[in-house]
Coordinates of C-alpha atoms and ligand atoms in Angstrom, one line a residue:
M1084 CA -1.4 57.5 -29.4
D1085 CA -1.9 57.2 -33.0
R1086 CA -2.4 60.9 -33.8
R1087 CA 0.3 63.3 -34.8
K1088 CA 1.2 64.9 -31.6
F1089 CA 2.7 68.2 -32.5
V1090 CA 1.4 71.4 -34.0
K1091 CA 3.4 74.2 -35.6
T1092 CA 0.9 76.9 -34.5
T1093 CA 0.0 78.4 -31.2
L1094 CA -2.4 76.1 -29.4
A1095 CA -5.9 76.6 -28.4
A1096 CA -6.4 77.3 -24.7
G1097 CA -8.8 74.5 -23.7
F1098 CA -6.6 71.5 -23.3
A1099 CA -4.0 73.1 -21.2
A1100 CA -6.0 73.6 -18.1
G1101 CA -5.0 71.5 -15.1
F1102 CA -1.9 69.7 -16.5
P1103 CA 0.8 71.4 -14.6
A1104 CA -0.1 69.7 -11.3
I1105 CA 0.0 66.3 -13.0
Y1106 CA 3.5 66.4 -14.4
G1107 CA 4.7 69.2 -12.2
C1108 CA 5.9 71.7 -14.8
G1109 CA 5.3 74.5 -12.3
E1110 CA 3.4 77.1 -14.3
K1111 CA 1.0 79.3 -12.3
A1112 CA -2.7 79.2 -13.2
T1113 CA -2.6 83.0 -13.6
V1114 CA -0.1 82.8 -16.4
A1115 CA -2.7 81.6 -18.8
T1116 CA -0.8 82.4 -22.0
E1117 CA 2.2 80.5 -20.8
A1118 CA 0.1 77.5 -20.1
E1119 CA -1.7 77.7 -23.4
R1120 CA 1.4 77.8 -25.4
G1121 CA 2.9 74.6 -26.7
I1122 CA 6.3 73.4 -25.8
A1123 CA 9.0 74.4 -28.3
A1124 CA 10.9 71.4 -29.5
V1125 CA 13.1 70.1 -32.3
S1126 CA 12.2 67.5 -34.9
L1127 CA 14.3 64.5 -35.9
D1128 CA 15.8 66.5 -38.8
G1129 CA 16.4 69.6 -36.7
A1130 CA 13.3 71.7 -37.6
E1131 CA 11.6 73.8 -35.0
I1132 CA 8.3 72.3 -33.9
E1133 CA 5.8 72.7 -31.1
L1134 CA 4.5 70.0 -28.9
V1135 CA 0.9 70.0 -27.7
R1136 CA 0.8 70.2 -23.9
A1137 CA -2.2 68.0 -23.6
Q1138 CA -0.3 65.2 -25.3
I1139 CA 2.6 65.7 -23.0
R1140 CA 0.2 65.4 -20.2
E1141 CA -1.2 62.2 -21.7
L1142 CA 2.4 60.8 -21.8
G1143 CA 2.8 61.8 -18.2
E1144 CA -0.3 60.0 -17.2
A1145 CA 0.7 56.9 -19.1
L1146 CA 4.2 56.6 -17.6
S1147 CA 4.9 55.3 -14.2
G1148 CA 7.9 57.5 -14.0
P1149 CA 7.8 61.3 -14.2
V1150 CA 7.9 63.5 -17.3
L1151 CA 10.0 66.5 -16.6
L1152 CA 9.9 69.9 -18.3
S1153 CA 12.2 72.9 -17.9
G1154 CA 11.4 74.5 -14.6
D1155 CA 10.3 71.3 -12.9
A1156 CA 12.0 70.2 -9.8
G1157 CA 14.5 67.5 -10.9
Y1158 CA 14.7 68.6 -14.5
D1159 CA 18.1 70.2 -14.1
S1160 CA 19.7 67.2 -12.4
A1161 CA 18.0 64.8 -14.8
R1162 CA 19.3 66.5 -17.9
K1163 CA 23.0 66.3 -16.7
V1164 CA 25.2 63.7 -18.3
W1165 CA 28.7 62.6 -17.3
N1166 CA 30.7 64.9 -19.6
G1167 CA 30.3 68.5 -18.3
M1168 CA 30.9 69.9 -21.8
H1169 CA 27.4 68.8 -22.9
D1170 CA 25.0 71.1 -21.1
K1171 CA 21.9 70.5 -23.1
H1172 CA 18.2 71.2 -22.6
P1173 CA 15.8 68.5 -23.8
A1174 CA 12.2 69.7 -24.4
L1175 CA 11.1 66.9 -22.1
I1176 CA 12.6 64.1 -20.1
A1177 CA 10.7 60.8 -19.8
R1178 CA 12.0 58.9 -16.8
C1179 CA 11.1 55.3 -17.6
R1180 CA 10.6 52.7 -14.9
N1181 CA 9.7 49.7 -17.0
T1182 CA 9.4 48.4 -20.6
R1183 CA 5.9 49.8 -20.9
D1184 CA 7.2 53.3 -20.1
I1185 CA 9.8 52.9 -22.8
R1186 CA 7.2 51.9 -25.3
H1187 CA 5.1 55.0 -24.5
A1188 CA 8.1 57.3 -24.8
V1189 CA 9.3 55.7 -28.1
D1190 CA 5.7 56.0 -29.5
F1191 CA 5.6 59.6 -28.4
A1192 CA 8.9 60.5 -30.1
R1193 CA 8.0 58.7 -33.3
D1194 CA 4.5 60.1 -33.6
N1195 CA 5.7 63.6 -33.0
D1196 CA 8.7 63.3 -35.3
L1197 CA 10.6 64.4 -32.2
L1198 CA 14.4 64.2 -31.8
L1199 CA 15.1 61.3 -29.4
A1200 CA 18.1 60.7 -27.1
I1201 CA 18.4 57.5 -25.0
R1202 CA 20.1 58.0 -21.7
G1203 CA 21.6 54.9 -20.1
G1204 CA 24.5 55.7 -17.8
G1205 CA 25.1 59.0 -19.5
H1206 CA 28.8 58.3 -20.2
S1207 CA 28.8 59.0 -23.9
W1208 CA 31.9 61.0 -24.5
P1209 CA 30.3 63.1 -27.3
G1210 CA 27.1 63.5 -25.3
K1211 CA 24.8 61.4 -27.5
S1212 CA 22.5 60.6 -24.6
T1213 CA 21.2 64.2 -24.4
C1214 CA 20.0 66.8 -26.8
N1215 CA 18.6 70.3 -27.2
G1216 CA 14.8 70.4 -27.8
G1217 CA 14.2 66.7 -28.1
L1218 CA 13.0 63.9 -25.8
M1219 CA 15.5 62.4 -23.4
L1220 CA 14.3 58.9 -22.7
D1221 CA 16.0 58.4 -19.3
L1222 CA 16.7 54.9 -18.1
S1223 CA 18.5 55.9 -14.9
E1224 CA 15.9 54.4 -12.6
M1225 CA 16.0 51.0 -14.4
T1226 CA 19.0 49.5 -12.6
N1227 CA 17.8 46.2 -11.4
V1228 CA 20.1 43.1 -11.9
D1229 CA 18.6 39.6 -11.3
V1230 CA 21.2 36.9 -11.0
D1231 CA 20.3 33.2 -11.5
A1232 CA 23.3 31.6 -9.8
E1233 CA 22.3 28.0 -10.8
D1234 CA 22.0 28.9 -14.4
R1235 CA 24.9 31.3 -14.3
T1236 CA 23.0 34.1 -16.1
A1237 CA 21.8 37.5 -15.2
W1238 CA 19.0 39.8 -16.5
C1239 CA 20.2 43.4 -16.2
D1240 CA 18.1 46.5 -16.7
G1241 CA 19.0 48.8 -19.6
G1242 CA 19.8 51.7 -17.3
A1243 CA 22.0 49.8 -14.8
L1244 CA 25.6 50.9 -14.1
L1245 CA 28.6 48.5 -14.3
G1246 CA 28.8 48.8 -10.5
N1247 CA 25.3 47.4 -10.2
L1248 CA 26.2 44.5 -12.5
D1249 CA 29.5 43.8 -10.7
D1250 CA 27.9 44.0 -7.2
A1251 CA 25.0 41.7 -8.0
T1252 CA 27.1 39.1 -9.7
L1253 CA 30.1 39.1 -7.4
A1254 CA 27.8 38.6 -4.4
K1255 CA 27.0 35.2 -5.9
G1256 CA 30.6 34.3 -6.7
L1257 CA 30.1 35.1 -10.4
V1258 CA 31.2 37.7 -12.9
T1259 CA 31.1 38.9 -16.5
T1260 CA 33.3 41.3 -18.4
A1261 CA 32.6 44.9 -17.2
G1262 CA 34.5 48.1 -17.9
V1263 CA 37.0 50.0 -15.8
V1264 CA 34.8 52.7 -14.2
S1265 CA 31.9 51.6 -12.2
H1266 CA 29.6 54.5 -13.0
T1267 CA 29.6 53.7 -16.7
G1268 CA 26.2 52.5 -18.0
V1269 CA 25.7 48.9 -19.0
G1270 CA 23.5 50.0 -21.9
G1271 CA 25.8 52.0 -24.1
F1272 CA 28.9 50.1 -22.9
T1273 CA 27.4 46.7 -24.0
L1274 CA 25.9 47.9 -27.3
G1275 CA 29.3 49.2 -28.4
G1276 CA 31.2 46.0 -27.5
G1277 CA 32.4 46.2 -23.9
F1278 CA 36.1 46.1 -23.0
G1279 CA 37.2 45.3 -19.4
R1280 CA 39.8 43.8 -17.2
L1281 CA 38.5 40.2 -17.8
N1282 CA 38.1 40.3 -21.6
R1283 CA 41.2 38.3 -22.3
K1284 CA 39.6 35.3 -20.6
Y1285 CA 35.9 35.9 -21.1
G1286 CA 35.8 38.0 -24.3
L1287 CA 34.0 41.3 -24.8
T1288 CA 30.8 42.0 -22.9
I1289 CA 28.9 41.3 -26.1
D1290 CA 30.5 37.8 -26.2
N1291 CA 28.7 37.2 -23.0
L1292 CA 25.4 38.6 -24.1
L1293 CA 22.8 35.8 -24.5
G1294 CA 19.8 37.9 -25.3
A1295 CA 18.0 41.1 -24.8
E1296 CA 14.6 42.7 -24.6
I1297 CA 14.5 45.7 -27.0
V1298 CA 11.8 48.2 -27.9
T1299 CA 12.2 49.0 -31.6
A1300 CA 11.1 52.1 -33.4
D1301 CA 7.6 50.7 -34.2
G1302 CA 7.0 50.4 -30.4
Q1303 CA 7.2 46.6 -30.5
V1304 CA 8.9 44.7 -27.6
R1305 CA 11.2 42.0 -29.1
M1306 CA 13.1 39.3 -27.4
V1307 CA 16.3 38.8 -29.3
S1308 CA 18.9 36.0 -29.1
A1309 CA 20.8 33.6 -31.3
E1310 CA 17.5 31.8 -32.0
N1311 CA 15.0 34.7 -32.0
E1312 CA 15.5 37.7 -34.4
P1313 CA 19.2 36.6 -34.9
D1314 CA 19.9 39.6 -37.3
L1315 CA 18.8 42.1 -34.7
F1316 CA 20.8 40.2 -32.0
W1317 CA 23.9 40.3 -34.3
A1318 CA 23.4 44.1 -34.9
I1319 CA 23.1 45.1 -31.2
R1320 CA 26.4 43.4 -30.5
G1321 CA 28.5 46.3 -31.6
G1322 CA 26.0 48.4 -33.5
G1323 CA 25.4 50.8 -30.6
G1324 CA 21.9 52.3 -29.9
N1325 CA 20.9 52.3 -33.6
F1326 CA 18.3 49.6 -33.4
G1327 CA 16.1 50.4 -30.4
V1328 CA 16.0 50.8 -26.6
V1329 CA 17.3 47.8 -24.8
S1330 CA 15.2 47.5 -21.6
R1331 CA 17.0 44.3 -20.4
F1332 CA 20.2 42.4 -21.2
R1333 CA 20.8 38.8 -20.4
F1334 CA 24.4 37.9 -19.7
R1335 CA 26.3 34.7 -19.3
L1336 CA 28.3 34.6 -16.0
H1337 CA 31.4 32.8 -14.9
P1338 CA 32.5 31.4 -11.6
F1339 CA 34.9 33.9 -10.1
D1340 CA 37.0 34.3 -6.9
R1341 CA 36.8 38.1 -6.3
N1342 CA 40.2 37.9 -4.4
V1343 CA 42.4 38.4 -7.4
L1344 CA 46.1 39.2 -7.8
S1345 CA 45.7 42.8 -9.0
G1346 CA 46.9 46.4 -8.7
L1347 CA 49.3 48.9 -10.2
I1348 CA 53.0 49.0 -10.8
V1349 CA 54.3 52.6 -11.3
W1350 CA 57.6 53.8 -12.7
P1351 CA 59.0 57.3 -13.4
V1352 CA 58.4 58.3 -17.0
E1353 CA 62.1 58.4 -17.5
Q1354 CA 62.0 54.5 -17.4
A1355 CA 59.2 54.4 -20.1
R1356 CA 61.6 53.0 -22.8
D1357 CA 62.6 50.1 -20.6
V1358 CA 59.1 49.3 -19.6
L1359 CA 57.5 49.7 -23.1
E1360 CA 60.3 47.9 -24.9
F1361 CA 59.9 45.0 -22.5
Y1362 CA 56.1 45.0 -22.8
A1363 CA 56.2 45.1 -26.7
D1364 CA 58.2 41.8 -26.6
W1365 CA 56.4 40.2 -23.8
Q1366 CA 52.7 40.9 -24.3
G1367 CA 52.3 38.6 -27.3
G1368 CA 52.8 35.6 -25.1
L1369 CA 50.5 36.6 -22.2
S1370 CA 48.2 33.9 -20.8
R1371 CA 44.5 34.6 -21.0
E1372 CA 44.4 35.0 -17.2
L1373 CA 46.7 38.0 -17.3
Y1374 CA 45.4 41.5 -18.2
T1375 CA 48.0 44.2 -18.2
G1376 CA 48.8 47.2 -20.3
P1377 CA 50.7 50.5 -20.0
A1378 CA 49.3 54.0 -19.2
M1379 CA 51.3 57.2 -19.4
L1380 CA 50.2 60.2 -17.4
T1381 CA 51.2 63.1 -15.2
L1382 CA 50.1 63.1 -11.6
P1383 CA 48.3 66.3 -10.3
D1384 CA 51.3 67.0 -8.0
G1385 CA 53.8 66.9 -10.8
P1386 CA 55.7 63.8 -11.7
S1387 CA 55.0 62.0 -14.9
V1388 CA 54.8 58.2 -14.7
I1389 CA 54.3 55.1 -16.7
A1390 CA 52.0 52.6 -15.0
M1391 CA 50.9 49.1 -15.6
E1392 CA 47.5 47.9 -14.4
V1393 CA 47.5 44.2 -13.6
V1394 CA 44.6 41.7 -13.1
Y1395 CA 45.5 38.0 -12.9
N1396 CA 42.2 36.1 -13.2
G1397 CA 43.5 32.7 -11.9
D1398 CA 45.7 31.1 -9.3
P1399 CA 47.8 33.9 -7.7
V1400 CA 50.8 31.6 -7.4
Q1401 CA 50.8 31.1 -11.2
G1402 CA 50.1 34.8 -11.6
E1403 CA 53.2 35.8 -9.5
K1404 CA 55.3 33.6 -11.7
E1405 CA 54.0 35.1 -14.9
L1406 CA 54.4 38.7 -13.6
A1407 CA 57.9 38.3 -12.3
P1408 CA 59.7 39.5 -15.4
L1409 CA 57.6 42.6 -15.6
R1410 CA 58.3 43.4 -11.9
A1411 CA 62.0 43.0 -12.5
I1412 CA 62.0 45.9 -15.0
G1413 CA 63.7 49.1 -13.8
T1414 CA 63.0 50.6 -10.4
P1415 CA 59.3 51.1 -9.8
I1416 CA 58.1 53.9 -7.5
D1417 CA 55.3 51.7 -6.4
D1418 CA 54.2 48.1 -6.8
G1419 CA 50.7 47.6 -5.4
V1420 CA 50.0 44.3 -7.0
K1421 CA 48.7 41.9 -4.4
V1422 CA 45.7 39.6 -3.8
Q1423 CA 42.8 41.9 -3.2
D1424 CA 39.1 42.3 -3.9
Y1425 CA 38.5 42.7 -7.6
K1426 CA 36.3 45.7 -6.8
V1427 CA 39.3 47.7 -5.6
L1428 CA 40.5 48.1 -9.1
Q1429 CA 37.0 48.2 -10.6
T1430 CA 36.3 51.4 -8.6
H1431 CA 39.8 53.0 -8.3
E1432 CA 39.3 55.4 -11.2
D1433 CA 35.7 56.4 -10.2
A1434 CA 36.6 59.6 -8.4
T1435 CA 39.3 60.8 -10.9
V1436 CA 36.7 60.8 -13.7
A1437 CA 33.6 61.8 -11.6
H1438 CA 30.5 63.2 -13.2
G1439 CA 30.8 66.8 -14.3
I1440 CA 34.4 66.6 -15.5
R1441 CA 34.9 68.2 -19.0
S1442 CA 36.5 65.6 -21.1
Y1443 CA 37.6 64.7 -24.6
A1444 CA 38.7 61.3 -25.9
K1445 CA 39.9 59.5 -29.0
N1446 CA 41.3 56.0 -29.5
G1447 CA 42.9 53.7 -31.9
M1448 CA 42.9 49.9 -32.3
V1449 CA 46.4 48.5 -32.6
K1450 CA 47.1 45.2 -34.2
E1451 CA 50.6 44.8 -33.0
F1452 CA 52.6 46.5 -30.2
T1453 CA 55.7 47.2 -32.2
Q1454 CA 59.0 48.8 -31.3
G1455 CA 58.0 51.6 -33.7
L1456 CA 54.9 52.2 -31.5
V1457 CA 57.2 52.4 -28.4
D1458 CA 59.4 55.1 -30.0
D1459 CA 56.3 57.1 -31.0
M1460 CA 54.7 56.7 -27.6
I1461 CA 57.8 58.1 -26.0
D1462 CA 58.2 61.0 -28.5
A1463 CA 54.5 62.0 -28.3
F1464 CA 54.2 62.0 -24.5
I1465 CA 52.5 65.2 -23.2
P1466 CA 53.6 66.0 -19.6
D1467 CA 50.3 67.7 -18.6
P1468 CA 48.1 66.5 -15.7
R1469 CA 45.0 67.0 -17.9
A1470 CA 46.2 64.4 -20.4
A1471 CA 46.8 60.7 -20.3
I1472 CA 47.0 57.7 -22.5
F1473 CA 45.6 54.3 -21.4
T1474 CA 45.5 51.0 -23.0
H1475 CA 42.9 48.3 -23.1
T1476 CA 44.6 45.0 -23.7
C1477 CA 42.6 42.8 -26.0
G1478 CA 43.7 39.6 -27.7
G1479 CA 42.9 36.3 -25.9
A1480 CA 39.2 35.4 -25.9
V1481 CA 38.3 38.7 -27.8
K1482 CA 39.9 37.0 -30.9
D1483 CA 37.9 33.8 -30.5
H1484 CA 35.1 35.5 -32.5
G1485 CA 35.6 36.4 -36.1
E1486 CA 35.2 39.9 -37.6
L1487 CA 31.8 39.0 -39.0
D1488 CA 30.4 37.1 -36.1
T1489 CA 29.1 40.2 -34.3
A1490 CA 28.7 43.8 -35.5
F1491 CA 31.8 44.8 -33.5
P1492 CA 34.6 44.8 -36.2
H1493 CA 38.0 45.0 -34.5
R1494 CA 38.6 41.5 -33.4
N1495 CA 42.2 41.4 -34.6
A1496 CA 43.5 44.2 -32.4
E1497 CA 45.9 43.3 -29.6
T1498 CA 45.5 46.7 -27.8
M1499 CA 43.3 49.8 -27.8
I1500 CA 45.1 53.0 -27.0
V1501 CA 42.8 55.6 -25.4
Y1502 CA 43.8 59.3 -25.6
F1503 CA 42.1 61.1 -22.7
T1504 CA 42.0 64.7 -21.6
G1505 CA 40.0 66.0 -18.7
W1506 CA 39.7 69.4 -17.0
M1507 CA 37.1 71.4 -15.0
D1508 CA 37.4 75.0 -16.3
P1509 CA 35.3 75.7 -19.4
E1510 CA 38.0 78.2 -20.5
Q1511 CA 40.3 75.2 -21.1
D1512 CA 37.9 73.5 -23.5
A1513 CA 39.8 74.3 -26.7
D1514 CA 43.2 73.5 -25.1
G1515 CA 41.9 70.2 -23.7
K1516 CA 40.5 69.0 -27.1
A1517 CA 43.6 70.1 -28.9
M1518 CA 45.9 68.2 -26.6
C1519 CA 43.9 65.0 -27.1
R1520 CA 43.9 65.3 -30.9
Q1521 CA 47.6 66.1 -30.9
W1522 CA 48.5 63.0 -29.0
H1523 CA 46.1 60.9 -31.1
D1524 CA 47.4 62.2 -34.4
A1525 CA 51.1 61.6 -33.4
L1526 CA 50.3 57.8 -33.1
Q1527 CA 47.7 57.5 -35.8
A1528 CA 49.9 55.6 -38.1
H1529 CA 49.7 52.6 -35.7
H1530 CA 45.9 52.5 -35.6
G1531 CA 43.6 50.3 -37.6
G1532 CA 40.2 51.9 -36.9
Y1533 CA 38.7 52.9 -33.6
Y1534 CA 36.4 51.7 -30.8
D1535 CA 33.2 53.5 -31.4
N1536 CA 32.3 53.8 -27.7
I1537 CA 35.3 55.9 -27.0
E1538 CA 35.5 58.4 -29.8
Q1539 CA 34.4 61.9 -30.3
E1540 CA 34.7 62.5 -34.0
T1541 CA 33.0 59.8 -36.0
A1542 CA 31.4 62.0 -38.7
G1543 CA 32.2 60.5 -42.1
T1544 CA 34.0 57.5 -40.6
V1545 CA 31.2 55.2 -39.4
S1546 CA 31.0 53.1 -42.5
S1547 CA 34.7 52.6 -42.9
N1548 CA 35.1 51.8 -39.2
Y1549 CA 32.5 49.0 -39.4
G1550 CA 34.3 47.7 -42.5
P1551 CA 32.7 44.6 -43.9
N1552 CA 29.9 44.7 -41.3
Y1553 CA 28.5 48.1 -42.5
E1554 CA 26.2 46.9 -45.3
R1555 CA 24.6 44.3 -43.1
L1556 CA 24.1 46.9 -40.4
R1557 CA 22.5 49.2 -42.9
E1558 CA 20.1 46.5 -44.1
I1559 CA 19.0 45.6 -40.5
K1560 CA 18.7 49.3 -39.7
G1561 CA 16.4 49.7 -42.7
R1562 CA 14.2 46.9 -41.5
F1563 CA 13.9 48.0 -37.9
D1564 CA 14.3 51.8 -38.0
A1565 CA 13.7 53.0 -41.6
G1566 CA 12.8 56.5 -40.3
N1567 CA 16.1 56.7 -38.3
L1568 CA 14.4 57.5 -35.0
F1569 CA 17.4 56.2 -33.2
R1570 CA 20.0 58.6 -34.6
M1571 CA 21.7 60.0 -31.5
N1572 CA 24.7 57.6 -31.9
S1573 CA 27.3 56.8 -34.4
N1574 CA 24.6 56.7 -36.9
I1575 CA 24.1 53.8 -39.3
E1576 CA 22.2 55.0 -42.4
P1577 CA 19.1 52.9 -43.0
A1578 CA 19.3 51.0 -46.3
Ligands
FAD2626 C1 34.9 57.4 -17.6 C2 34.6 56.4 -18.7 C3 35.1 55.1 -18.7 C4 34.9 54.2 -19.7 N1 35.4 52.9 -19.6 C5 35.2 52.0 -20.6 C6 35.7 50.7 -20.5 O1 36.4 50.3 -19.6 N2 35.4 49.8 -21.5 C7 34.6 50.2 -22.5 O2 34.3 49.4 -23.4 N3 34.1 51.4 -22.6 C8 34.3 52.4 -21.7 N4 33.8 53.6 -21.7 C9 33.0 54.0 -22.9 C10 31.6 53.6 -22.7 O3 31.4 52.2 -23.0 C11 30.7 54.4 -23.5 O4 30.8 55.8 -23.2 C12 29.2 54.0 -23.4 O5 28.5 54.6 -24.4 C13 28.6 54.3 -22.1 O6 27.3 53.8 -21.9 P1 26.3 54.7 -21.1 O7 25.0 53.9 -21.1 O8 26.9 55.1 -19.8 O9 26.1 55.9 -22.0 P2 25.0 56.9 -22.5 O10 25.6 58.2 -22.7 O11 23.8 56.8 -21.6 O12 24.6 56.3 -23.9 C14 25.6 56.1 -24.9 C15 25.0 55.6 -26.2 O13 24.3 54.4 -26.0 C16 22.9 54.5 -26.2 N5 22.2 53.8 -25.1 C17 22.6 53.7 -23.8 N6 21.8 52.9 -23.1 C18 21.0 52.3 -24.1 C19 20.0 51.3 -24.0 N7 19.6 50.7 -22.9 N8 19.3 51.0 -25.2 C20 19.7 51.6 -26.3 N9 20.6 52.5 -26.4 C21 21.3 52.9 -25.3 C22 22.6 56.0 -26.1 O14 21.5 56.4 -26.9 C23 23.9 56.6 -26.7 O15 23.9 56.6 -28.1 C24 34.0 54.5 -20.7 C25 33.5 55.8 -20.8 C26 33.8 56.7 -19.8 C27 33.2 58.1 -19.9

């Protein structure tokens, strides 16, 4: 596919005959003019272009997965992403089943100057894995996870979900850091950093990344690791989807007893000061085994609460001892902390944030959990069931790596505060976004940058947020994607 594959004029009739049956775009033979016309699309820089149908047909023949166009069976479900606010219509969806398919799709997008979105798990809050008029390169059928129990490593496909990774590793008595909702994609999650309930002991997910297979903008398949293409390996550990499509990740795994001391302790929000003041003093001395942090929210049936999620990744007897002072605070409404399957907590939020929810999120990295932060958290609380704040507790092994060791820049933070709003009615979009921003802005003085994977408004802030890593990222981006093919992300400007 070395020709330019789009035209800006109406297409000649000849090449269109016969293709609908192959990739199922459903036009009738009698509608000749429809079939003759090219497919309207959008270029990388947003110009209107037209794709030649014969070349789309060629792509369909080259791929082992289907190429879907508007009107095809499956197109409407394939174009959906997690956040219901992003209802976009790609010109075509290339459902890839292997690395070869990914190469073809990347070549097609590049040769046609076509806007390209990569869909892993589809969880991008700002909807970066879909687009209007471009090519959605869909990895959702690439979900295989191969665990080597002896070697304690796993190869995980670029479209796998965190639930696939957890299931495959836990079955062998192993684990690596994965996030808190099991239908999140391993792809975007890992490339941005990867926070989860085990990160205080094992570090971020990128700290457990041993290598990856990546298709870069030139269509080359590269194996990257600390030894091979180390710059690219450095860049994909925090630099997001800027550098290519990762077809497979290789993770380090850790022996793990899935029966862990874990669960939630819940207090009425009126006790928030007692809980937060205690936590601010106590959390600096937590062991690496203990992951716990506050959330403030309002339940659908009314009461507002403050909750602490707990995972103790170690001997439960030790865990009980370490937790005792927290459990002695105030009068909890519920204390569900007990030895139970790790998967209980790893899936307990899945239904609350199911696909189709309309949602907005912002966050801030916090270096110190101060009493000033406690005061502001209490003052800023919004008692609305559509709004919540959560924390991802960091510290521990996350701090074992320096700011420059990987592209992820916020090693010094103790906590990430996530401001989340979610609703179903499109009429509430403005309200939902405003609430999230209001809560975020009220606590902004405590933030030092943000976690790129959970942020909606990155325009103009990408370079400052990457701080001292930005120039190196730009240089690597310039080397591997000078034309900025991979731009549906928090975009790093090629040097
Ligand atoms: C409900 C929910 C819970 C979350 N919980 C956590 C959490 O616990 N910890 C945490 O750290 N984050 C969490 N996140 C944030 C999450 O890490 C990001 O949304 C992440 O981008 C999701 O990855 P994805 O593959 O599902 O997303 P997608 O929307 O598919 O992709 C996101 C970005 O990554 C790129 N991308 C995806 N896969 C690949 C690939 N294989 N190769 C190259 N580029 C790719 C896409 O192009 C896009 O730019 C959560 C998000 C949601 C919505």
